[in-house]
Amino acid sequence: MNIEFNKNEDINKQLVYELKTKLKKIHLGGGEKNAAKQKAKGKLLARERIEYLIDAGSEFLEVGAFTADGMYAEQGGCPSAGVVCGIGYVSGRQCMIIANDATVKAGAWFPMTAKKNLRAQEIAMENRLPVIYLVDSAGVYLPMQDEIFPDKEHFGRMFRNNALMSSEGIVQISAIMGACVAGGAYLPIMSDEAMIVEGTGSVFLAGSYLVKSAIGEEVDNETLGGASTHCEISGVTDYKHPNDEACLDSIRNIMSMLGAPQNAGFDRIASVKPKEKESEIYGLFPENREKQYEMMDIINRLVDASEFEEYKKGYGQSIICGLGRIDGWAVGIVANQRKVVKSKKGEMQFGGVIYSDSADKAARFIMNCNQKKIPLVFLQDVTGFMVGSRSEHGGIIKDGAKMVNAVANSVVPKFTIVIGNSYGAGNYAMCGKAYDPRLIYAWPSAKIAVMGGSQAAKTLLQIQEASLKANGEIITPEKEAELLKEITDRYDSQTTPYYAAARLWVDGIIDPLETRKVISMGIEAANQSPITKKFNVGMIQT
């Protein structure tokens, strides 16, 4: 191995170490003091509940671990947006688990809590996954109610989704394991089955204090909406359990009796590890986001047996397309080539840039995968579409539109991994969040923005300088350097994968060695939802 490889390896392993360190902090939720309060009530913590619920030794693919990271500082922060979500296996059945974290503001709903819950429901609905809600929440965080209550993608959308999923036969089971107040009370009761834990679980539209204030009635919370009340008097809940463990055991028992899911028919054979050593990704992937590398070196460490059937290898070389398998699943891979390549016409093509021929190739490959019913995997390291008179005269907009059209209209499940740059319209063409990937995850090396930091900073500097000069200010070289650093630092902080993950532009940040697991679990989920739409090839064939 050369010095460059060793340097890359050190940097990438450091990024993964930082990722795992941040995750450990996130997993503490609201901290040890708040955790102790929950334990004193005889309750398991949110992550303990999930660990107890899922099958021993099985994988759990968390969605949105970094949601709200660095946000809500004035409110004391909101780790993971106060809710833990992810795909896990319960009694052998893959399902979506949504668990409120009562150590974070008593499980109250912040704006990003609603967005995260809706994303979890979206994944469940797209893949027809059963949903298990572990409810323990004080309801809407009132100081921010205007940002969570009335709009289309706010709190109420979750109950609408409850109703839609039930109508479509997607099983929903709720366990009331703590507070369940006001509008939030509809979530478990709109599920197909609801259970409640004695002594800790309660559900009501208004708590005892509000009841006293509203109608003058004095009543304690247990009498108002505890387990005995709702299992023996109102009939609101279906099962009563003495503790968290018994409640979770009951869910596992119910899940064990579910009928078999439908099958979309995606092809899978026995899984084979890549022949090339997966851990070498750390050394092969450059620490400098501007450097060249061979994307095939990455692909060969992701696909089974390192076997890849490349499509139109000599044409449109700034995008690599081809067929392979990941954990046994047949996949079509669309990946940006990061090294400079020479076309048959003798023209040099910059790495990471989408050219007309590459866009045309990718569009046709996507069409082929739709015809063959093969899921698509996008590996993003893209700086955008090629600009300039030659590209414009060559029809880059038309060819780019074909590719975007193909991505938008694709009916096979799509999975996106942002491994490096994700800039501008390249983000769209390579199936960014706006194009409905079933899952979208980023490596710690990812950068997501409308353009690269240096270009953006210089553009923003020109705008700011013009404004200052218009107000009569003199811009010295020192002042210009100070402004450029300030703008660059601010812009760079907004392009990190953590900034993106906090806002759910991506579903999470992963160690590159987890890429195969994410894609495999994603296709397994998608395989429970047969394709009912047809792919429109009209524009692509013109």
mmCIF file with all atom_site columns, N, CA and C in Angstrom, residues 465-520:
data_model
loop_
_atom_site.group_PDB
_atom_site.id
_atom_site.type_symbol
_atom_site.label_atom_id
_atom_site.label_alt_id
_atom_site.label_comp_id
_atom_site.label_asym_id
_atom_site.label_entity_id
_atom_site.label_seq_id
_atom_site.pdbx_PDB_ins_code
_atom_site.Cartn_x
_atom_site.Cartn_y
_atom_site.Cartn_z
_atom_site.occupancy
_atom_site.B_iso_or_equiv
_atom_site.pdbx_formal_charge
_atom_site.auth_seq_id
_atom_site.auth_comp_id
_atom_site.auth_asym_id
_atom_site.auth_atom_id
_atom_site.pdbx_PDB_model_num
ATOM 1   N N  . GLU A 1 465 ? -19.734 42.021 -0.945 1.00 0.00 ? 465 GLU A N  1
ATOM 2   C CA . GLU A 1 465 ? -18.863 43.174 -1.200 1.00 0.00 ? 465 GLU A CA 1
ATOM 3   C C  . GLU A 1 465 ? -19.618 44.264 -1.955 1.00 0.00 ? 465 GLU A C  1
ATOM 4   N N  . ALA A 1 466 ? -20.416 43.872 -2.921 1.00 0.00 ? 466 ALA A N  1
ATOM 5   C CA . ALA A 1 466 ? -21.194 44.844 -3.692 1.00 0.00 ? 466 ALA A CA 1
ATOM 6   C C  . ALA A 1 466 ? -22.143 45.609 -2.774 1.00 0.00 ? 466 ALA A C  1
ATOM 7   N N  . SER A 1 467 ? -22.743 44.884 -1.831 1.00 0.00 ? 467 SER A N  1
ATOM 8   C CA . SER A 1 467 ? -23.664 45.531 -0.890 1.00 0.00 ? 467 SER A CA 1
ATOM 9   C C  . SER A 1 467 ? -22.927 46.516 0.014  1.00 0.00 ? 467 SER A C  1
ATOM 10  N N  . LEU A 1 468 ? -21.760 46.117 0.500  1.00 0.00 ? 468 LEU A N  1
ATOM 11  C CA . LEU A 1 468 ? -20.988 46.992 1.390  1.00 0.00 ? 468 LEU A CA 1
ATOM 12  C C  . LEU A 1 468 ? -20.496 48.232 0.649  1.00 0.00 ? 468 LEU A C  1
ATOM 13  N N  . LYS A 1 469 ? -20.037 48.029 -0.601 1.00 0.00 ? 469 LYS A N  1
ATOM 14  C CA . LYS A 1 469 ? -19.550 49.158 -1.393 1.00 0.00 ? 469 LYS A CA 1
ATOM 15  C C  . LYS A 1 469 ? -20.681 50.137 -1.702 1.00 0.00 ? 469 LYS A C  1
ATOM 16  N N  . ALA A 1 470 ? -21.876 49.611 -1.911 1.00 0.00 ? 470 ALA A N  1
ATOM 17  C CA . ALA A 1 470 ? -23.035 50.468 -2.195 1.00 0.00 ? 470 ALA A CA 1
ATOM 18  C C  . ALA A 1 470 ? -23.364 51.358 -1.004 1.00 0.00 ? 470 ALA A C  1
ATOM 19  N N  . ASN A 1 471 ? -22.969 50.883 0.186  1.00 0.00 ? 471 ASN A N  1
ATOM 20  C CA . ASN A 1 471 ? -23.200 51.666 1.402  1.00 0.00 ? 471 ASN A CA 1
ATOM 21  C C  . ASN A 1 471 ? -21.998 52.536 1.760  1.00 0.00 ? 471 ASN A C  1
ATOM 22  N N  . GLY A 1 472 ? -21.033 52.600 0.829  1.00 0.00 ? 472 GLY A N  1
ATOM 23  C CA . GLY A 1 472 ? -19.893 53.498 1.020  1.00 0.00 ? 472 GLY A CA 1
ATOM 24  C C  . GLY A 1 472 ? -18.735 52.909 1.794  1.00 0.00 ? 472 GLY A C  1
ATOM 25  N N  . GLU A 1 473 ? -18.761 51.639 2.077  1.00 0.00 ? 473 GLU A N  1
ATOM 26  C CA . GLU A 1 473 ? -17.669 51.024 2.836  1.00 0.00 ? 473 GLU A CA 1
ATOM 27  C C  . GLU A 1 473 ? -16.506 50.671 1.917  1.00 0.00 ? 473 GLU A C  1
ATOM 28  N N  . ILE A 1 474 ? -15.287 50.824 2.445  1.00 0.00 ? 474 ILE A N  1
ATOM 29  C CA . ILE A 1 474 ? -14.078 50.488 1.695  1.00 0.00 ? 474 ILE A CA 1
ATOM 30  C C  . ILE A 1 474 ? -13.662 49.069 2.069  1.00 0.00 ? 474 ILE A C  1
ATOM 31  N N  . ILE A 1 475 ? -13.438 48.225 1.041  1.00 0.00 ? 475 ILE A N  1
ATOM 32  C CA . ILE A 1 475 ? -13.070 46.828 1.283  1.00 0.00 ? 475 ILE A CA 1
ATOM 33  C C  . ILE A 1 475 ? -11.558 46.679 1.120  1.00 0.00 ? 475 ILE A C  1
ATOM 34  N N  . THR A 1 476 ? -10.858 46.547 2.234  1.00 0.00 ? 476 THR A N  1
ATOM 35  C CA . THR A 1 476 ? -9.412  46.323 2.192  1.00 0.00 ? 476 THR A CA 1
ATOM 36  C C  . THR A 1 476 ? -9.139  44.844 1.936  1.00 0.00 ? 476 THR A C  1
ATOM 37  N N  . PRO A 1 477 ? -7.934  44.487 1.496  1.00 0.00 ? 477 PRO A N  1
ATOM 38  C CA . PRO A 1 477 ? -7.593  43.066 1.313  1.00 0.00 ? 477 PRO A CA 1
ATOM 39  C C  . PRO A 1 477 ? -7.803  42.261 2.588  1.00 0.00 ? 477 PRO A C  1
ATOM 40  N N  . GLU A 1 478 ? -7.503  42.869 3.740  1.00 0.00 ? 478 GLU A N  1
ATOM 41  C CA . GLU A 1 478 ? -7.673  42.179 5.021  1.00 0.00 ? 478 GLU A CA 1
ATOM 42  C C  . GLU A 1 478 ? -9.157  41.924 5.297  1.00 0.00 ? 478 GLU A C  1
ATOM 43  N N  . LYS A 1 479 ? -9.983  42.962 5.012  1.00 0.00 ? 479 LYS A N  1
ATOM 44  C CA . LYS A 1 479 ? -11.421 42.826 5.214  1.00 0.00 ? 479 LYS A CA 1
ATOM 45  C C  . LYS A 1 479 ? -11.993 41.762 4.279  1.00 0.00 ? 479 LYS A C  1
ATOM 46  N N  . GLU A 1 480 ? -11.488 41.740 3.036  1.00 0.00 ? 480 GLU A N  1
ATOM 47  C CA . GLU A 1 480 ? -11.956 40.753 2.065  1.00 0.00 ? 480 GLU A CA 1
ATOM 48  C C  . GLU A 1 480 ? -11.619 39.333 2.524  1.00 0.00 ? 480 GLU A C  1
ATOM 49  N N  . ALA A 1 481 ? -10.401 39.146 3.023  1.00 0.00 ? 481 ALA A N  1
ATOM 50  C CA . ALA A 1 481 ? -9.984  37.822 3.519  1.00 0.00 ? 481 ALA A CA 1
ATOM 51  C C  . ALA A 1 481 ? -10.829 37.398 4.715  1.00 0.00 ? 481 ALA A C  1
ATOM 52  N N  . GLU A 1 482 ? -11.144 38.351 5.584  1.00 0.00 ? 482 GLU A N  1
ATOM 53  C CA . GLU A 1 482 ? -11.962 38.069 6.769  1.00 0.00 ? 482 GLU A CA 1
ATOM 54  C C  . GLU A 1 482 ? -13.383 37.657 6.363  1.00 0.00 ? 482 GLU A C  1
ATOM 55  N N  . LEU A 1 483 ? -13.949 38.395 5.399  1.00 0.00 ? 483 LEU A N  1
ATOM 56  C CA . LEU A 1 483 ? -15.285 38.074 4.915  1.00 0.00 ? 483 LEU A CA 1
ATOM 57  C C  . LEU A 1 483 ? -15.318 36.698 4.243  1.00 0.00 ? 483 LEU A C  1
ATOM 58  N N  . LEU A 1 484 ? -14.286 36.420 3.430  1.00 0.00 ? 484 LEU A N  1
ATOM 59  C CA . LEU A 1 484 ? -14.229 35.131 2.727  1.00 0.00 ? 484 LEU A CA 1
ATOM 60  C C  . LEU A 1 484 ? -14.161 33.973 3.708  1.00 0.00 ? 484 LEU A C  1
ATOM 61  N N  . LYS A 1 485 ? -13.353 34.122 4.758  1.00 0.00 ? 485 LYS A N  1
ATOM 62  C CA . LYS A 1 485 ? -13.248 33.051 5.763  1.00 0.00 ? 485 LYS A CA 1
ATOM 63  C C  . LYS A 1 485 ? -14.570 32.851 6.492  1.00 0.00 ? 485 LYS A C  1
ATOM 64  N N  . GLU A 1 486 ? -15.215 33.957 6.852  1.00 0.00 ? 486 GLU A N  1
ATOM 65  C CA . GLU A 1 486 ? -16.494 33.886 7.556  1.00 0.00 ? 486 GLU A CA 1
ATOM 66  C C  . GLU A 1 486 ? -17.555 33.192 6.697  1.00 0.00 ? 486 GLU A C  1
ATOM 67  N N  . ILE A 1 487 ? -17.616 33.566 5.426  1.00 0.00 ? 487 ILE A N  1
ATOM 68  C CA . ILE A 1 487 ? -18.599 32.979 4.504  1.00 0.00 ? 487 ILE A CA 1
ATOM 69  C C  . ILE A 1 487 ? -18.287 31.502 4.263  1.00 0.00 ? 487 ILE A C  1
ATOM 70  N N  . THR A 1 488 ? -16.996 31.187 4.045  1.00 0.00 ? 488 THR A N  1
ATOM 71  C CA . THR A 1 488 ? -16.594 29.800 3.779  1.00 0.00 ? 488 THR A CA 1
ATOM 72  C C  . THR A 1 488 ? -16.912 28.899 4.958  1.00 0.00 ? 488 THR A C  1
ATOM 73  N N  . ASP A 1 489 ? -16.589 29.365 6.164  1.00 0.00 ? 489 ASP A N  1
ATOM 74  C CA . ASP A 1 489 ? -16.842 28.562 7.367  1.00 0.00 ? 489 ASP A CA 1
ATOM 75  C C  . ASP A 1 489 ? -18.336 28.289 7.544  1.00 0.00 ? 489 ASP A C  1
ATOM 76  N N  . ARG A 1 490 ? -19.140 29.334 7.332  1.00 0.00 ? 490 ARG A N  1
ATOM 77  C CA . ARG A 1 490 ? -20.588 29.174 7.478  1.00 0.00 ? 490 ARG A CA 1
ATOM 78  C C  . ARG A 1 490 ? -21.136 28.219 6.418  1.00 0.00 ? 490 ARG A C  1
ATOM 79  N N  . TYR A 1 491 ? -20.692 28.395 5.196  1.00 0.00 ? 491 TYR A N  1
ATOM 80  C CA . TYR A 1 491 ? -21.175 27.539 4.095  1.00 0.00 ? 491 TYR A CA 1
ATOM 81  C C  . TYR A 1 491 ? -20.738 26.092 4.312  1.00 0.00 ? 491 TYR A C  1
ATOM 82  N N  . ASP A 1 492 ? -19.478 25.898 4.674  1.00 0.00 ? 492 ASP A N  1
ATOM 83  C CA . ASP A 1 492 ? -18.968 24.541 4.886  1.00 0.00 ? 492 ASP A CA 1
ATOM 84  C C  . ASP A 1 492 ? -19.717 23.823 6.000  1.00 0.00 ? 492 ASP A C  1
ATOM 85  N N  . SER A 1 493 ? -20.106 24.556 7.047  1.00 0.00 ? 493 SER A N  1
ATOM 86  C CA . SER A 1 493 ? -20.843 23.928 8.154  1.00 0.00 ? 493 SER A CA 1
ATOM 87  C C  . SER A 1 493 ? -22.216 23.440 7.706  1.00 0.00 ? 493 SER A C  1
ATOM 88  N N  . GLN A 1 494 ? -22.740 24.046 6.635  1.00 0.00 ? 494 GLN A N  1
ATOM 89  C CA . GLN A 1 494 ? -24.059 23.674 6.137  1.00 0.00 ? 494 GLN A CA 1
ATOM 90  C C  . GLN A 1 494 ? -24.009 22.571 5.071  1.00 0.00 ? 494 GLN A C  1
ATOM 91  N N  . THR A 1 495 ? -22.805 22.130 4.724  1.00 0.00 ? 495 THR A N  1
ATOM 92  C CA . THR A 1 495 ? -22.682 21.081 3.705  1.00 0.00 ? 495 THR A CA 1
ATOM 93  C C  . THR A 1 495 ? -22.304 19.731 4.306  1.00 0.00 ? 495 THR A C  1
ATOM 94  N N  . THR A 1 496 ? -22.122 19.656 5.617  1.00 0.00 ? 496 THR A N  1
ATOM 95  C CA . THR A 1 496 ? -21.698 18.404 6.234  1.00 0.00 ? 496 THR A CA 1
ATOM 96  C C  . THR A 1 496 ? -22.844 17.386 6.232  1.00 0.00 ? 496 THR A C  1
ATOM 97  N N  . PRO A 1 497 ? -22.527 16.087 6.311  1.00 0.00 ? 497 PRO A N  1
ATOM 98  C CA . PRO A 1 497 ? -23.601 15.089 6.380  1.00 0.00 ? 497 PRO A CA 1
ATOM 99  C C  . PRO A 1 497 ? -24.433 15.218 7.658  1.00 0.00 ? 497 PRO A C  1
ATOM 100 N N  . TYR A 1 498 ? -23.837 15.760 8.716  1.00 0.00 ? 498 TYR A N  1
ATOM 101 C CA . TYR A 1 498 ? -24.573 15.919 9.977  1.00 0.00 ? 498 TYR A CA 1
ATOM 102 C C  . TYR A 1 498 ? -25.640 17.006 9.863  1.00 0.00 ? 498 TYR A C  1
ATOM 103 N N  . TYR A 1 499 ? -25.304 18.068 9.153  1.00 0.00 ? 499 TYR A N  1
ATOM 104 C CA . TYR A 1 499 ? -26.291 19.123 8.897  1.00 0.00 ? 499 TYR A CA 1
ATOM 105 C C  . TYR A 1 499 ? -27.451 18.549 8.084  1.00 0.00 ? 499 TYR A C  1
ATOM 106 N N  . ALA A 1 500 ? -27.117 17.734 7.072  1.00 0.00 ? 500 ALA A N  1
ATOM 107 C CA . ALA A 1 500 ? -28.144 17.104 6.238  1.00 0.00 ? 500 ALA A CA 1
ATOM 108 C C  . ALA A 1 500 ? -28.981 16.114 7.032  1.00 0.00 ? 500 ALA A C  1
ATOM 109 N N  . ALA A 1 501 ? -28.324 15.288 7.835  1.00 0.00 ? 501 ALA A N  1
ATOM 110 C CA . ALA A 1 501 ? -29.041 14.272 8.613  1.00 0.00 ? 501 ALA A CA 1
ATOM 111 C C  . ALA A 1 501 ? -29.927 14.903 9.683  1.00 0.00 ? 501 ALA A C  1
ATOM 112 N N  . ALA A 1 502 ? -29.494 16.034 10.242 1.00 0.00 ? 502 ALA A N  1
ATOM 113 C CA . ALA A 1 502 ? -30.298 16.721 11.255 1.00 0.00 ? 502 ALA A CA 1
ATOM 114 C C  . ALA A 1 502 ? -31.636 17.161 10.679 1.00 0.00 ? 502 ALA A C  1
ATOM 115 N N  . ARG A 1 503 ? -31.640 17.479 9.392  1.00 0.00 ? 503 ARG A N  1
ATOM 116 C CA . ARG A 1 503 ? -32.853 17.971 8.721  1.00 0.00 ? 503 ARG A CA 1
ATOM 117 C C  . ARG A 1 503 ? -33.552 16.891 7.889  1.00 0.00 ? 503 ARG A C  1
ATOM 118 N N  . LEU A 1 504 ? -33.078 15.666 8.025  1.00 0.00 ? 504 LEU A N  1
ATOM 119 C CA . LEU A 1 504 ? -33.637 14.500 7.330  1.00 0.00 ? 504 LEU A CA 1
ATOM 120 C C  . LEU A 1 504 ? -33.561 14.609 5.811  1.00 0.00 ? 504 LEU A C  1
ATOM 121 N N  . TRP A 1 505 ? -32.519 15.313 5.321  1.00 0.00 ? 505 TRP A N  1
ATOM 122 C CA . TRP A 1 505 ? -32.248 15.259 3.884  1.00 0.00 ? 505 TRP A CA 1
ATOM 123 C C  . TRP A 1 505 ? -31.718 13.878 3.529  1.00 0.00 ? 505 TRP A C  1
ATOM 124 N N  . VAL A 1 506 ? -31.113 13.231 4.515  1.00 0.00 ? 506 VAL A N  1
ATOM 125 C CA . VAL A 1 506 ? -30.716 11.827 4.392  1.00 0.00 ? 506 VAL A CA 1
ATOM 126 C C  . VAL A 1 506 ? -31.265 11.094 5.621  1.00 0.00 ? 506 VAL A C  1
ATOM 127 N N  . ASP A 1 507 ? -31.450 9.776  5.489  1.00 0.00 ? 507 ASP A N  1
ATOM 128 C CA . ASP A 1 507 ? -32.024 8.993  6.591  1.00 0.00 ? 507 ASP A CA 1
ATOM 129 C C  . ASP A 1 507 ? -31.012 8.669  7.677  1.00 0.00 ? 507 ASP A C  1
ATOM 130 N N  . GLY A 1 508 ? -29.743 8.910  7.394  1.00 0.00 ? 508 GLY A N  1
ATOM 131 C CA . GLY A 1 508 ? -28.736 8.646  8.406  1.00 0.00 ? 508 GLY A CA 1
ATOM 132 C C  . GLY A 1 508 ? -27.341 8.701  7.824  1.00 0.00 ? 508 GLY A C  1
ATOM 133 N N  . ILE A 1 509 ? -26.361 8.566  8.698  1.00 0.00 ? 509 ILE A N  1
ATOM 134 C CA . ILE A 1 509 ? -24.949 8.536  8.308  1.00 0.00 ? 509 ILE A CA 1
ATOM 135 C C  . ILE A 1 509 ? -24.402 7.178  8.733  1.00 0.00 ? 509 ILE A C  1
ATOM 136 N N  . ILE A 1 510 ? -23.687 6.522  7.823  1.00 0.00 ? 510 ILE A N  1
ATOM 137 C CA . ILE A 1 510 ? -23.230 5.164  8.102  1.00 0.00 ? 510 ILE A CA 1
ATOM 138 C C  . ILE A 1 510 ? -21.736 5.010  7.841  1.00 0.00 ? 510 ILE A C  1
ATOM 139 N N  . ASP A 1 511 ? -21.149 4.059  8.534  1.00 0.00 ? 511 ASP A N  1
ATOM 140 C CA . ASP A 1 511 ? -19.820 3.563  8.215  1.00 0.00 ? 511 ASP A CA 1
ATOM 141 C C  . ASP A 1 511 ? -19.897 2.973  6.802  1.00 0.00 ? 511 ASP A C  1
ATOM 142 N N  . PRO A 1 512 ? -18.949 3.290  5.907  1.00 0.00 ? 512 PRO A N  1
ATOM 143 C CA . PRO A 1 512 ? -18.998 2.706  4.556  1.00 0.00 ? 512 PRO A CA 1
ATOM 144 C C  . PRO A 1 512 ? -19.160 1.188  4.555  1.00 0.00 ? 512 PRO A C  1
ATOM 145 N N  . LEU A 1 513 ? -18.667 0.520  5.593  1.00 0.00 ? 513 LEU A N  1
ATOM 146 C CA . LEU A 1 513 ? -18.775 -0.938 5.647  1.00 0.00 ? 513 LEU A CA 1
ATOM 147 C C  . LEU A 1 513 ? -20.188 -1.413 5.977  1.00 0.00 ? 513 LEU A C  1
ATOM 148 N N  . GLU A 1 514 ? -21.098 -0.490 6.274  1.00 0.00 ? 514 GLU A N  1
ATOM 149 C CA . GLU A 1 514 ? -22.504 -0.839 6.508  1.00 0.00 ? 514 GLU A CA 1
ATOM 150 C C  . GLU A 1 514 ? -23.353 -0.691 5.238  1.00 0.00 ? 514 GLU A C  1
ATOM 151 N N  . THR A 1 515 ? -22.736 -0.280 4.148  1.00 0.00 ? 515 THR A N  1
ATOM 152 C CA . THR A 1 515 ? -23.480 0.012  2.918  1.00 0.00 ? 515 THR A CA 1
ATOM 153 C C  . THR A 1 515 ? -24.242 -1.210 2.407  1.00 0.00 ? 515 THR A C  1
ATOM 154 N N  . ARG A 1 516 ? -23.594 -2.348 2.392  1.00 0.00 ? 516 ARG A N  1
ATOM 155 C CA . ARG A 1 516 ? -24.249 -3.567 1.910  1.00 0.00 ? 516 ARG A CA 1
ATOM 156 C C  . ARG A 1 516 ? -25.460 -3.916 2.773  1.00 0.00 ? 516 ARG A C  1
ATOM 157 N N  . LYS A 1 517 ? -25.330 -3.750 4.081  1.00 0.00 ? 517 LYS A N  1
ATOM 158 C CA . LYS A 1 517 ? -26.439 -4.052 4.996  1.00 0.00 ? 517 LYS A CA 1
ATOM 159 C C  . LYS A 1 517 ? -27.634 -3.139 4.725  1.00 0.00 ? 517 LYS A C  1
ATOM 160 N N  . VAL A 1 518 ? -27.381 -1.845 4.572  1.00 0.00 ? 518 VAL A N  1
ATOM 161 C CA . VAL A 1 518 ? -28.461 -0.883 4.332  1.00 0.00 ? 518 VAL A CA 1
ATOM 162 C C  . VAL A 1 518 ? -29.213 -1.234 3.051  1.00 0.00 ? 518 VAL A C  1
ATOM 163 N N  . ILE A 1 519 ? -28.476 -1.496 1.974  1.00 0.00 ? 519 ILE A N  1
ATOM 164 C CA . ILE A 1 519 ? -29.109 -1.804 0.694  1.00 0.00 ? 519 ILE A CA 1
ATOM 165 C C  . ILE A 1 519 ? -29.876 -3.119 0.772  1.00 0.00 ? 519 ILE A C  1
ATOM 166 N N  . SER A 1 520 ? -29.283 -4.121 1.396  1.00 0.00 ? 520 SER A N  1
ATOM 167 C CA . SER A 1 520 ? -29.937 -5.437 1.492  1.00 0.00 ? 520 SER A CA 1
ATOM 168 C C  . SER A 1 520 ? -31.224 -5.368 2.304  1.00 0.00 ? 520 SER A C  1
#
